[in-house]
Amino acid sequence: MSRTRWRFGLAATAFLVAAGLVPAPAHAEDATDYAITVDPAAKGAKIDDTMYGVFFEDINRAADGGLYAELVQNRSFEYSTDDNRSYTPLTSWTVDGTGQVVNDDGRLNARNRNYLSLGAGSSVTNAGYNTGVHVEEGKKYDFSVWARAENGTTLTVSLQDADGGLATARQVAARGGWAKYRATFTATRTSSDGRLTVASTAAAALDMVSLFPRDTYKHQPNGLRKDLAEKVAALKPGFLRFPGGCLVNTGSMEDYSEASGYERKRSYQWKDTIGPVEERATNSNFWGYNQSYGLGYYEYFRFAEDIGAMPLPVVPALVTGCGQNRATDDDALLKRHIQDTLDLIEFANGPVTSTWGKKRAQMGHPRPFHLTTLGVGNEENLPVEFMARFKQFRAAIEAKYPDITVVSNSGPDDAGQTFDTAWQLNRQENVDMVDEHYYNSTQWFLQNNDRYDSYDRNGPKVFLGEYASWGNAFKNGLAEAAFMTGLERNADVVKLASYAPLFANEDYVQWSPDMVWFNNHASWNSANYEVQKLFMTNVGDRVVPSTATGTPSLTGPITGAVGLSTWATTAAYDDVRVTDADGNPLLTDDFSGDASKWTHTGGGSWSVQDGQYVQTDVAAENTMVSAGDTEWHDYDLHVKATKKSGKEGFLVAFGVKDTGNYYWWNLGGWNNTQSAVEQAVDGGKSTLISKAGSVETGRAYDIDVKVRGRQVTLYLDGQEWGSFTDDKPAEPFRQVVTKDKKTGDLIVKVVNAQAAAARTAIDLGGAKVASKARVTTLTADPNAVNSETETPVAPVKSTFDGVAAEFTYTFPANSITFLRIKQR
């Protein structure tokens, strides 16, 4: 069928969006925007049940104060400046009377170092998380405390907020050495501002002060917050990756013991996180707070089992990443971690007669957890050092557990020197599966639907363990959905995929975007969550090959002004020159006068000093100043740059349109470990080219950028550093078709990430189908964002009666549509 561009009027488009779906009759003379041709007789890639899953990392207070249902913050008085410079052992606590945190031989146990010594007639009150302790009228809450009171005392436990009591106070008689005491509250009112107070009539020692909702997910003790767990379960994920992330490959690799000085900045080590909660070792969290390990490996395994997901733990490879980039050369320590990994597999799968299988059974789960896949390492920036250690882990695991799939990784980005070296090593070593991670702009996701089309079908498989576009608006979900059609089309290569991160507590955000947002009393699904759920619950078992016409795109030259910036660094710039392609000057500035040609749009502090333009705030990030015309194209930029102090290097921008749309050459980025050209689109960045390298402090560098059409060539001190051509179309119309073996349905999945509706001729290749299709549609304003009070991005279900072997369907503007079509 011929393809003709069709322009809808504004009224028609508005009506289409409001109605959700407006199918057009399938007459041959109708013009169509697009055509989809399906070949039901051909056999596409098999899609595993585990294709889509979730990744849980304790970031944004996802565990303590989040999925872990404990309502008391810092319940064991273990907070420390190791966790956060603002922390003390009494953070979130208020003492009325006398009380101090003690670290001595009178403690509860060696791994629980601190306890509170409370004076006679004194009390201590906990502020909980967010606005306070959340309780709901009529629901039960279980209180417990470990106490020591040699001469006996009465503990009065109460719940209250500013308006008064939230439950009837309870009294507990405590006497003698350390013992656990319990009480139960029934909330008389609903409040999100509660406080828990423990008062003592006589001197007493307190530890592990806990308040737990009785109503946890699946009613598990030491369990999970129900609304958050249910949101994950509703996705029907194929796997659960945990616990990280940067938690796995940062910090010391030592254990928590007297020999290490009770090291508080350790990598996540699974043995710290099992057994009785009062004996679990506390740890500093990479993201700037404390992790109690109340939510530990046992709870992760139980959660995976409860939601029907394959557990996929990740263990340290003894090469740190996430800006630390060190390889541990202690052979005994390496061997200990390898043995710990073998013990983990035994804990998950071993019989109750085995050492670690017995430990699992003692915790309440005699049945094995059926671990089949395990990751070693996370985003290592030292691929050679990582692979040397990975091979030792893999050899030990394969020798004892040959059925376990051991997953490697390719570093922290989608391309560049680290990525290329890691993939070369993974191929050389015949690795089974490689974990890729990337966070990019919406444009990158629209441009890279074909990313895996060219991957070696006989090489390592791909686990896309972390990916997201930069934002939680519907336009981000649209771009991710368009990309996911390419993941499914390449399901023979991409075996597993998980959006990341999973959770964000709105008052403790270290990273955004995130899939599920929450506070202490509510949770809500992002637009990205709705996209993930739609794909996860409509996967299908096999790809049905199909093709679609595309959208023509006319690409002009790269245009924009020029800019200078820094990131956690002070730097000086001089001798800025911009000339057009014929050598005519567009801008010259040697800063012998003022800086009036420059507009300051970022942070930091800029001033002219000794004939240089200097940014002097060493802590400021993205300090952009720009100059010139946003319509400039085909030009040469020269600048001299000198790093003065700080963690990174300097940033030279070109193609600057506004504060969210530009290119910059990031020299000495990522803690001065690599340089890259990044493109920002609507504030979200993606990397176009990168290389390892650092910038010297005090040295003046000559930087030249040559822009010609869509091609950019970069020179450092007169030598070509690299080049790229940014000419890949951001295709807004993407589709994939799969077949559900159980129901026989053809599932036609179409993403229309543009402002115009797309009337589409669909040819099912002679398949005999029912005339009615079940339809699920996501459509909203591209900038729509779900919140606690509003959910503009939500699925709408409907039916369509016009299905035939050939039919026409109108996909609304800015929409994701799944048609489930019965085959006869």
PDB file of N, CA, C and O in Angstrom, residues 438-503:
ATOM      1  N   TYR A 438      22.846   1.804  31.205  1.00  0.00           N
ATOM      2  CA  TYR A 438      22.945   3.154  30.654  1.00  0.00           C
ATOM      3  C   TYR A 438      21.708   3.972  31.002  1.00  0.00           C
ATOM      4  O   TYR A 438      20.607   3.461  31.105  1.00  0.00           O
ATOM      5  N   TYR A 439      21.960   5.261  31.209  1.00  0.00           N
ATOM      6  CA  TYR A 439      20.921   6.259  31.457  1.00  0.00           C
ATOM      7  C   TYR A 439      21.131   7.362  30.431  1.00  0.00           C
ATOM      8  O   TYR A 439      22.200   7.974  30.388  1.00  0.00           O
ATOM      9  N   ASN A 440      20.138   7.598  29.589  1.00  0.00           N
ATOM     10  CA  ASN A 440      20.321   8.499  28.461  1.00  0.00           C
ATOM     11  C   ASN A 440      19.097   9.377  28.239  1.00  0.00           C
ATOM     12  O   ASN A 440      18.063   9.221  28.886  1.00  0.00           O
ATOM     13  N   SER A 441      19.220  10.273  27.279  1.00  0.00           N
ATOM     14  CA  SER A 441      18.136  11.193  26.949  1.00  0.00           C
ATOM     15  C   SER A 441      17.024  10.459  26.200  1.00  0.00           C
ATOM     16  O   SER A 441      17.226   9.360  25.653  1.00  0.00           O
ATOM     17  N   THR A 442      15.860  11.088  26.139  1.00  0.00           N
ATOM     18  CA  THR A 442      14.756  10.511  25.356  1.00  0.00           C
ATOM     19  C   THR A 442      15.165  10.360  23.904  1.00  0.00           C
ATOM     20  O   THR A 442      14.815   9.364  23.253  1.00  0.00           O
ATOM     21  N   GLN A 443      15.921  11.328  23.380  1.00  0.00           N
ATOM     22  CA  GLN A 443      16.349  11.253  21.982  1.00  0.00           C
ATOM     23  C   GLN A 443      17.194  10.012  21.736  1.00  0.00           C
ATOM     24  O   GLN A 443      17.032   9.330  20.726  1.00  0.00           O
ATOM     25  N   TRP A 444      18.106   9.700  22.676  1.00  0.00           N
ATOM     26  CA  TRP A 444      18.955   8.515  22.510  1.00  0.00           C
ATOM     27  C   TRP A 444      18.094   7.259  22.400  1.00  0.00           C
ATOM     28  O   TRP A 444      18.347   6.396  21.552  1.00  0.00           O
ATOM     29  N   PHE A 445      17.082   7.141  23.251  1.00  0.00           N
ATOM     30  CA  PHE A 445      16.240   5.940  23.216  1.00  0.00           C
ATOM     31  C   PHE A 445      15.436   5.862  21.915  1.00  0.00           C
ATOM     32  O   PHE A 445      15.224   4.772  21.380  1.00  0.00           O
ATOM     33  N   LEU A 446      15.007   7.005  21.386  1.00  0.00           N
ATOM     34  CA  LEU A 446      14.297   6.996  20.108  1.00  0.00           C
ATOM     35  C   LEU A 446      15.240   6.691  18.953  1.00  0.00           C
ATOM     36  O   LEU A 446      14.830   6.118  17.937  1.00  0.00           O
ATOM     37  N   GLN A 447      16.507   7.040  19.115  1.00  0.00           N
ATOM     38  CA  GLN A 447      17.481   6.817  18.048  1.00  0.00           C
ATOM     39  C   GLN A 447      18.023   5.388  18.032  1.00  0.00           C
ATOM     40  O   GLN A 447      18.542   4.948  17.004  1.00  0.00           O
ATOM     41  N   ASN A 448      17.955   4.688  19.146  1.00  0.00           N
ATOM     42  CA  ASN A 448      18.714   3.438  19.273  1.00  0.00           C
ATOM     43  C   ASN A 448      17.856   2.194  19.391  1.00  0.00           C
ATOM     44  O   ASN A 448      18.277   1.197  19.978  1.00  0.00           O
ATOM     45  N   ASN A 449      16.662   2.226  18.802  1.00  0.00           N
ATOM     46  CA  ASN A 449      15.816   1.035  18.768  1.00  0.00           C
ATOM     47  C   ASN A 449      16.543  -0.152  18.133  1.00  0.00           C
ATOM     48  O   ASN A 449      16.297  -1.311  18.487  1.00  0.00           O
ATOM     49  N   ASP A 450      17.466   0.114  17.220  1.00  0.00           N
ATOM     50  CA  ASP A 450      18.176  -0.947  16.501  1.00  0.00           C
ATOM     51  C   ASP A 450      19.473  -1.361  17.186  1.00  0.00           C
ATOM     52  O   ASP A 450      20.273  -2.096  16.603  1.00  0.00           O
ATOM     53  N   ARG A 451      19.703  -0.935  18.417  1.00  0.00           N
ATOM     54  CA  ARG A 451      20.991  -1.173  19.084  1.00  0.00           C
ATOM     55  C   ARG A 451      21.433  -2.634  19.019  1.00  0.00           C
ATOM     56  O   ARG A 451      22.599  -2.933  18.748  1.00  0.00           O
ATOM     57  N   TYR A 452      20.508  -3.551  19.264  1.00  0.00           N
ATOM     58  CA  TYR A 452      20.897  -4.962  19.364  1.00  0.00           C
ATOM     59  C   TYR A 452      20.696  -5.735  18.069  1.00  0.00           C
ATOM     60  O   TYR A 452      20.963  -6.935  18.030  1.00  0.00           O
ATOM     61  N   ASP A 453      20.249  -5.057  17.013  1.00  0.00           N
ATOM     62  CA  ASP A 453      20.065  -5.745  15.728  1.00  0.00           C
ATOM     63  C   ASP A 453      21.375  -6.342  15.225  1.00  0.00           C
ATOM     64  O   ASP A 453      21.391  -7.388  14.571  1.00  0.00           O
ATOM     65  N   SER A 454      22.485  -5.659  15.522  1.00  0.00           N
ATOM     66  CA  SER A 454      23.778  -6.074  14.958  1.00  0.00           C
ATOM     67  C   SER A 454      24.639  -6.859  15.941  1.00  0.00           C
ATOM     68  O   SER A 454      25.779  -7.197  15.633  1.00  0.00           O
ATOM     69  N   TYR A 455      24.123  -7.155  17.140  1.00  0.00           N
ATOM     70  CA  TYR A 455      24.919  -7.938  18.097  1.00  0.00           C
ATOM     71  C   TYR A 455      25.100  -9.366  17.586  1.00  0.00           C
ATOM     72  O   TYR A 455      24.218  -9.925  16.926  1.00  0.00           O
ATOM     73  N   ASP A 456      26.235  -9.947  17.923  1.00  0.00           N
ATOM     74  CA  ASP A 456      26.576 -11.313  17.510  1.00  0.00           C
ATOM     75  C   ASP A 456      25.591 -12.303  18.123  1.00  0.00           C
ATOM     76  O   ASP A 456      25.482 -12.402  19.350  1.00  0.00           O
ATOM     77  N   ARG A 457      24.891 -13.019  17.264  1.00  0.00           N
ATOM     78  CA  ARG A 457      23.897 -14.006  17.736  1.00  0.00           C
ATOM     79  C   ARG A 457      24.560 -15.186  18.440  1.00  0.00           C
ATOM     80  O   ARG A 457      23.900 -15.927  19.186  1.00  0.00           O
ATOM     81  N   ASN A 458      25.856 -15.397  18.220  1.00  0.00           N
ATOM     82  CA  ASN A 458      26.565 -16.519  18.837  1.00  0.00           C
ATOM     83  C   ASN A 458      27.463 -16.078  19.989  1.00  0.00           C
ATOM     84  O   ASN A 458      28.175 -16.892  20.565  1.00  0.00           O
ATOM     85  N   GLY A 459      27.423 -14.781  20.317  1.00  0.00           N
ATOM     86  CA  GLY A 459      28.257 -14.280  21.402  1.00  0.00           C
ATOM     87  C   GLY A 459      27.522 -14.290  22.721  1.00  0.00           C
ATOM     88  O   GLY A 459      26.443 -14.894  22.861  1.00  0.00           O
ATOM     89  N   PRO A 460      28.086 -13.613  23.730  1.00  0.00           N
ATOM     90  CA  PRO A 460      27.419 -13.545  25.036  1.00  0.00           C
ATOM     91  C   PRO A 460      26.039 -12.907  24.924  1.00  0.00           C
ATOM     92  O   PRO A 460      25.815 -12.008  24.101  1.00  0.00           O
ATOM     93  N   LYS A 461      25.119 -13.370  25.738  1.00  0.00           N
ATOM     94  CA  LYS A 461      23.794 -12.764  25.790  1.00  0.00           C
ATOM     95  C   LYS A 461      23.857 -11.475  26.617  1.00  0.00           C
ATOM     96  O   LYS A 461      24.814 -11.229  27.356  1.00  0.00           O
ATOM     97  N   VAL A 462      22.822 -10.660  26.502  1.00  0.00           N
ATOM     98  CA  VAL A 462      22.799  -9.365  27.176  1.00  0.00           C
ATOM     99  C   VAL A 462      21.763  -9.372  28.298  1.00  0.00           C
ATOM    100  O   VAL A 462      20.631  -9.823  28.107  1.00  0.00           O
ATOM    101  N   PHE A 463      22.188  -8.886  29.440  1.00  0.00           N
ATOM    102  CA  PHE A 463      21.292  -8.567  30.551  1.00  0.00           C
ATOM    103  C   PHE A 463      21.319  -7.045  30.668  1.00  0.00           C
ATOM    104  O   PHE A 463      22.323  -6.464  31.077  1.00  0.00           O
ATOM    105  N   LEU A 464      20.235  -6.399  30.277  1.00  0.00           N
ATOM    106  CA  LEU A 464      20.153  -4.947  30.409  1.00  0.00           C
ATOM    107  C   LEU A 464      19.686  -4.649  31.828  1.00  0.00           C
ATOM    108  O   LEU A 464      18.502  -4.475  32.106  1.00  0.00           O
ATOM    109  N   GLY A 465      20.652  -4.600  32.754  1.00  0.00           N
ATOM    110  CA  GLY A 465      20.336  -4.573  34.183  1.00  0.00           C
ATOM    111  C   GLY A 465      19.888  -3.239  34.710  1.00  0.00           C
ATOM    112  O   GLY A 465      19.208  -3.174  35.742  1.00  0.00           O
ATOM    113  N   GLU A 466      20.286  -2.140  34.042  1.00  0.00           N
ATOM    114  CA  GLU A 466      19.851  -0.807  34.463  1.00  0.00           C
ATOM    115  C   GLU A 466      19.707   0.068  33.229  1.00  0.00           C
ATOM    116  O   GLU A 466      20.657   0.195  32.450  1.00  0.00           O
ATOM    117  N   TYR A 467      18.536   0.660  33.067  1.00  0.00           N
ATOM    118  CA  TYR A 467      18.363   1.636  31.997  1.00  0.00           C
ATOM    119  C   TYR A 467      17.185   2.536  32.333  1.00  0.00           C
ATOM    120  O   TYR A 467      16.260   2.138  33.036  1.00  0.00           O
ATOM    121  N   ALA A 468      17.238   3.763  31.837  1.00  0.00           N
ATOM    122  CA  ALA A 468      16.136   4.717  31.979  1.00  0.00           C
ATOM    123  C   ALA A 468      16.499   5.957  31.183  1.00  0.00           C
ATOM    124  O   ALA A 468      17.679   6.262  30.983  1.00  0.00           O
ATOM    125  N   SER A 469      15.481   6.666  30.722  1.00  0.00           N
ATOM    126  CA  SER A 469      15.714   8.006  30.195  1.00  0.00           C
ATOM    127  C   SER A 469      15.600   8.986  31.362  1.00  0.00           C
ATOM    128  O   SER A 469      15.003   8.678  32.392  1.00  0.00           O
ATOM    129  N   TRP A 470      16.164  10.182  31.173  1.00  0.00           N
ATOM    130  CA  TRP A 470      16.294  11.110  32.288  1.00  0.00           C
ATOM    131  C   TRP A 470      14.981  11.844  32.563  1.00  0.00           C
ATOM    132  O   TRP A 470      14.807  12.981  32.156  1.00  0.00           O
ATOM    133  N   GLY A 471      14.078  11.202  33.254  1.00  0.00           N
ATOM    134  CA  GLY A 471      12.849  11.875  33.636  1.00  0.00           C
ATOM    135  C   GLY A 471      11.718  10.911  33.917  1.00  0.00           C
ATOM    136  O   GLY A 471      11.747   9.749  33.504  1.00  0.00           O
ATOM    137  N   ASN A 472      10.702  11.402  34.628  1.00  0.00           N
ATOM    138  CA  ASN A 472       9.518  10.605  34.947  1.00  0.00           C
ATOM    139  C   ASN A 472       8.272  11.138  34.276  1.00  0.00           C
ATOM    140  O   ASN A 472       7.152  10.802  34.659  1.00  0.00           O
ATOM    141  N   ALA A 473       8.439  11.994  33.246  1.00  0.00           N
ATOM    142  CA  ALA A 473       7.289  12.464  32.478  1.00  0.00           C
ATOM    143  C   ALA A 473       6.884  11.400  31.460  1.00  0.00           C
ATOM    144  O   ALA A 473       7.633  10.468  31.173  1.00  0.00           O
ATOM    145  N   PHE A 474       5.699  11.566  30.898  1.00  0.00           N
ATOM    146  CA  PHE A 474       5.223  10.569  29.943  1.00  0.00           C
ATOM    147  C   PHE A 474       6.123  10.488  28.713  1.00  0.00           C
ATOM    148  O   PHE A 474       6.276   9.417  28.115  1.00  0.00           O
ATOM    149  N   LYS A 475       6.760  11.605  28.323  1.00  0.00           N
ATOM    150  CA  LYS A 475       7.652  11.565  27.159  1.00  0.00           C
ATOM    151  C   LYS A 475       8.816  10.609  27.411  1.00  0.00           C
ATOM    152  O   LYS A 475       9.322   9.982  26.475  1.00  0.00           O
ATOM    153  N   ASN A 476       9.238  10.482  28.671  1.00  0.00           N
ATOM    154  CA  ASN A 476      10.291   9.516  29.001  1.00  0.00           C
ATOM    155  C   ASN A 476       9.791   8.086  28.833  1.00  0.00           C
ATOM    156  O   ASN A 476      10.491   7.225  28.288  1.00  0.00           O
ATOM    157  N   GLY A 477       8.557   7.843  29.311  1.00  0.00           N
ATOM    158  CA  GLY A 477       7.968   6.514  29.131  1.00  0.00           C
ATOM    159  C   GLY A 477       7.785   6.173  27.669  1.00  0.00           C
ATOM    160  O   GLY A 477       7.997   5.026  27.251  1.00  0.00           O
ATOM    161  N   LEU A 478       7.394   7.141  26.863  1.00  0.00           N
ATOM    162  CA  LEU A 478       7.233   6.914  25.419  1.00  0.00           C
ATOM    163  C   LEU A 478       8.558   6.497  24.795  1.00  0.00           C
ATOM    164  O   LEU A 478       8.615   5.537  24.002  1.00  0.00           O
ATOM    165  N   ALA A 479       9.626   7.225  25.101  1.00  0.00           N
ATOM    166  CA  ALA A 479      10.931   6.907  24.524  1.00  0.00           C
ATOM    167  C   ALA A 479      11.408   5.528  24.970  1.00  0.00           C
ATOM    168  O   ALA A 479      11.959   4.754  24.172  1.00  0.00           O
ATOM    169  N   GLU A 480      11.199   5.203  26.245  1.00  0.00           N
ATOM    170  CA  GLU A 480      11.598   3.880  26.739  1.00  0.00           C
ATOM    171  C   GLU A 480      10.784   2.783  26.077  1.00  0.00           C
ATOM    172  O   GLU A 480      11.318   1.715  25.729  1.00  0.00           O
ATOM    173  N   ALA A 481       9.491   3.028  25.885  1.00  0.00           N
ATOM    174  CA  ALA A 481       8.646   2.031  25.218  1.00  0.00           C
ATOM    175  C   ALA A 481       9.110   1.797  23.795  1.00  0.00           C
ATOM    176  O   ALA A 481       9.162   0.649  23.317  1.00  0.00           O
ATOM    177  N   ALA A 482       9.444   2.871  23.081  1.00  0.00           N
ATOM    178  CA  ALA A 482       9.947   2.722  21.718  1.00  0.00           C
ATOM    179  C   ALA A 482      11.198   1.859  21.704  1.00  0.00           C
ATOM    180  O   ALA A 482      11.374   0.995  20.830  1.00  0.00           O
ATOM    181  N   PHE A 483      12.074   2.068  22.669  1.00  0.00           N
ATOM    182  CA  PHE A 483      13.302   1.279  22.775  1.00  0.00           C
ATOM    183  C   PHE A 483      12.999  -0.170  23.117  1.00  0.00           C
ATOM    184  O   PHE A 483      13.639  -1.095  22.597  1.00  0.00           O
ATOM    185  N   MET A 484      12.014  -0.391  23.977  1.00  0.00           N
ATOM    186  CA  MET A 484      11.680  -1.753  24.406  1.00  0.00           C
ATOM    187  C   MET A 484      11.164  -2.609  23.268  1.00  0.00           C
ATOM    188  O   MET A 484      11.328  -3.837  23.283  1.00  0.00           O
ATOM    189  N   THR A 485      10.536  -1.998  22.261  1.00  0.00           N
ATOM    190  CA  THR A 485      10.131  -2.811  21.102  1.00  0.00           C
ATOM    191  C   THR A 485      11.359  -3.418  20.440  1.00  0.00           C
ATOM    192  O   THR A 485      11.307  -4.531  19.919  1.00  0.00           O
ATOM    193  N   GLY A 486      12.484  -2.689  20.477  1.00  0.00           N
ATOM    194  CA  GLY A 486      13.730  -3.230  19.943  1.00  0.00           C
ATOM    195  C   GLY A 486      14.320  -4.315  20.822  1.00  0.00           C
ATOM    196  O   GLY A 486      14.946  -5.260  20.327  1.00  0.00           O
ATOM    197  N   LEU A 487      14.131  -4.198  22.148  1.00  0.00           N
ATOM    198  CA  LEU A 487      14.586  -5.268  23.049  1.00  0.00           C
ATOM    199  C   LEU A 487      13.852  -6.561  22.735  1.00  0.00           C
ATOM    200  O   LEU A 487      14.459  -7.644  22.655  1.00  0.00           O
ATOM    201  N   GLU A 488      12.531  -6.465  22.557  1.00  0.00           N
ATOM    202  CA  GLU A 488      11.747  -7.673  22.284  1.00  0.00           C
ATOM    203  C   GLU A 488      12.107  -8.269  20.933  1.00  0.00           C
ATOM    204  O   GLU A 488      12.227  -9.490  20.786  1.00  0.00           O
ATOM    205  N   ARG A 489      12.264  -7.402  19.929  1.00  0.00           N
ATOM    206  CA  ARG A 489      12.624  -7.903  18.597  1.00  0.00           C
ATOM    207  C   ARG A 489      13.931  -8.696  18.648  1.00  0.00           C
ATOM    208  O   ARG A 489      14.138  -9.624  17.873  1.00  0.00           O
ATOM    209  N   ASN A 490      14.813  -8.317  19.593  1.00  0.00           N
ATOM    210  CA  ASN A 490      16.114  -8.972  19.740  1.00  0.00           C
ATOM    211  C   ASN A 490      16.163  -9.855  20.982  1.00  0.00           C
ATOM    212  O   ASN A 490      17.199  -9.968  21.637  1.00  0.00           O
ATOM    213  N   ALA A 491      15.054 -10.502  21.289  1.00  0.00           N
ATOM    214  CA  ALA A 491      14.978 -11.320  22.506  1.00  0.00           C
ATOM    215  C   ALA A 491      15.899 -12.536  22.460  1.00  0.00           C
ATOM    216  O   ALA A 491      16.119 -13.174  23.492  1.00  0.00           O
ATOM    217  N   ASP A 492      16.445 -12.860  21.299  1.00  0.00           N
ATOM    218  CA  ASP A 492      17.437 -13.929  21.241  1.00  0.00           C
ATOM    219  C   ASP A 492      18.792 -13.475  21.771  1.00  0.00           C
ATOM    220  O   ASP A 492      19.633 -14.303  22.135  1.00  0.00           O
ATOM    221  N   VAL A 493      19.007 -12.164  21.844  1.00  0.00           N
ATOM    222  CA  VAL A 493      20.247 -11.602  22.383  1.00  0.00           C
ATOM    223  C   VAL A 493      20.001 -11.001  23.762  1.00  0.00           C
ATOM    224  O   VAL A 493      20.723 -11.280  24.710  1.00  0.00           O
ATOM    225  N   VAL A 494      18.971 -10.165  23.876  1.00  0.00           N
ATOM    226  CA  VAL A 494      18.639  -9.523  25.153  1.00  0.00           C
ATOM    227  C   VAL A 494      17.736 -10.472  25.935  1.00  0.00           C
ATOM    228  O   VAL A 494      16.538 -10.578  25.662  1.00  0.00           O
ATOM    229  N   LYS A 495      18.304 -11.148  26.911  1.00  0.00           N
ATOM    230  CA  LYS A 495      17.546 -12.174  27.640  1.00  0.00           C
ATOM    231  C   LYS A 495      16.854 -11.626  28.891  1.00  0.00           C
ATOM    232  O   LYS A 495      15.861 -12.181  29.348  1.00  0.00           O
ATOM    233  N   LEU A 496      17.387 -10.535  29.464  1.00  0.00           N
ATOM    234  CA  LEU A 496      16.838  -9.963  30.689  1.00  0.00           C
ATOM    235  C   LEU A 496      16.933  -8.447  30.585  1.00  0.00           C
ATOM    236  O   LEU A 496      17.902  -7.920  30.027  1.00  0.00           O
ATOM    237  N   ALA A 497      15.949  -7.736  31.151  1.00  0.00           N
ATOM    238  CA  ALA A 497      15.987  -6.276  31.138  1.00  0.00           C
ATOM    239  C   ALA A 497      15.228  -5.732  32.342  1.00  0.00           C
ATOM    240  O   ALA A 497      14.137  -6.205  32.661  1.00  0.00           O
ATOM    241  N   SER A 498      15.803  -4.711  32.995  1.00  0.00           N
ATOM    242  CA  SER A 498      15.130  -4.096  34.144  1.00  0.00           C
ATOM    243  C   SER A 498      15.409  -2.597  34.182  1.00  0.00           C
ATOM    244  O   SER A 498      16.559  -2.164  34.154  1.00  0.00           O
ATOM    245  N   TYR A 499      14.336  -1.835  34.240  1.00  0.00           N
ATOM    246  CA  TYR A 499      14.406  -0.386  34.466  1.00  0.00           C
ATOM    247  C   TYR A 499      15.011  -0.142  35.845  1.00  0.00           C
ATOM    248  O   TYR A 499      14.860  -0.956  36.759  1.00  0.00           O
ATOM    249  N   ALA A 500      15.680   0.985  36.006  1.00  0.00           N
ATOM    250  CA  ALA A 500      16.253   1.301  37.320  1.00  0.00           C
ATOM    251  C   ALA A 500      16.333   2.810  37.505  1.00  0.00           C
ATOM    252  O   ALA A 500      16.420   3.549  36.531  1.00  0.00           O
ATOM    253  N   PRO A 501      16.334   3.259  38.783  1.00  0.00           N
ATOM    254  CA  PRO A 501      16.036   2.508  40.002  1.00  0.00           C
ATOM    255  C   PRO A 501      14.537   2.239  40.174  1.00  0.00           C
ATOM    256  O   PRO A 501      13.713   2.829  39.485  1.00  0.00           O
ATOM    257  N   LEU A 502      14.255   1.382  41.146  1.00  0.00           N
ATOM    258  CA  LEU A 502      12.884   0.957  41.374  1.00  0.00           C
ATOM    259  C   LEU A 502      12.113   1.940  42.248  1.00  0.00           C
ATOM    260  O   LEU A 502      10.989   2.323  41.923  1.00  0.00           O
ATOM    261  N   PHE A 503      12.697   2.365  43.386  1.00  0.00           N
ATOM    262  CA  PHE A 503      11.964   3.155  44.376  1.00  0.00           C
ATOM    263  C   PHE A 503      12.640   4.491  44.647  1.00  0.00           C
ATOM    264  O   PHE A 503      13.863   4.613  44.573  1.00  0.00           O
TER     265      PHE A 503
END
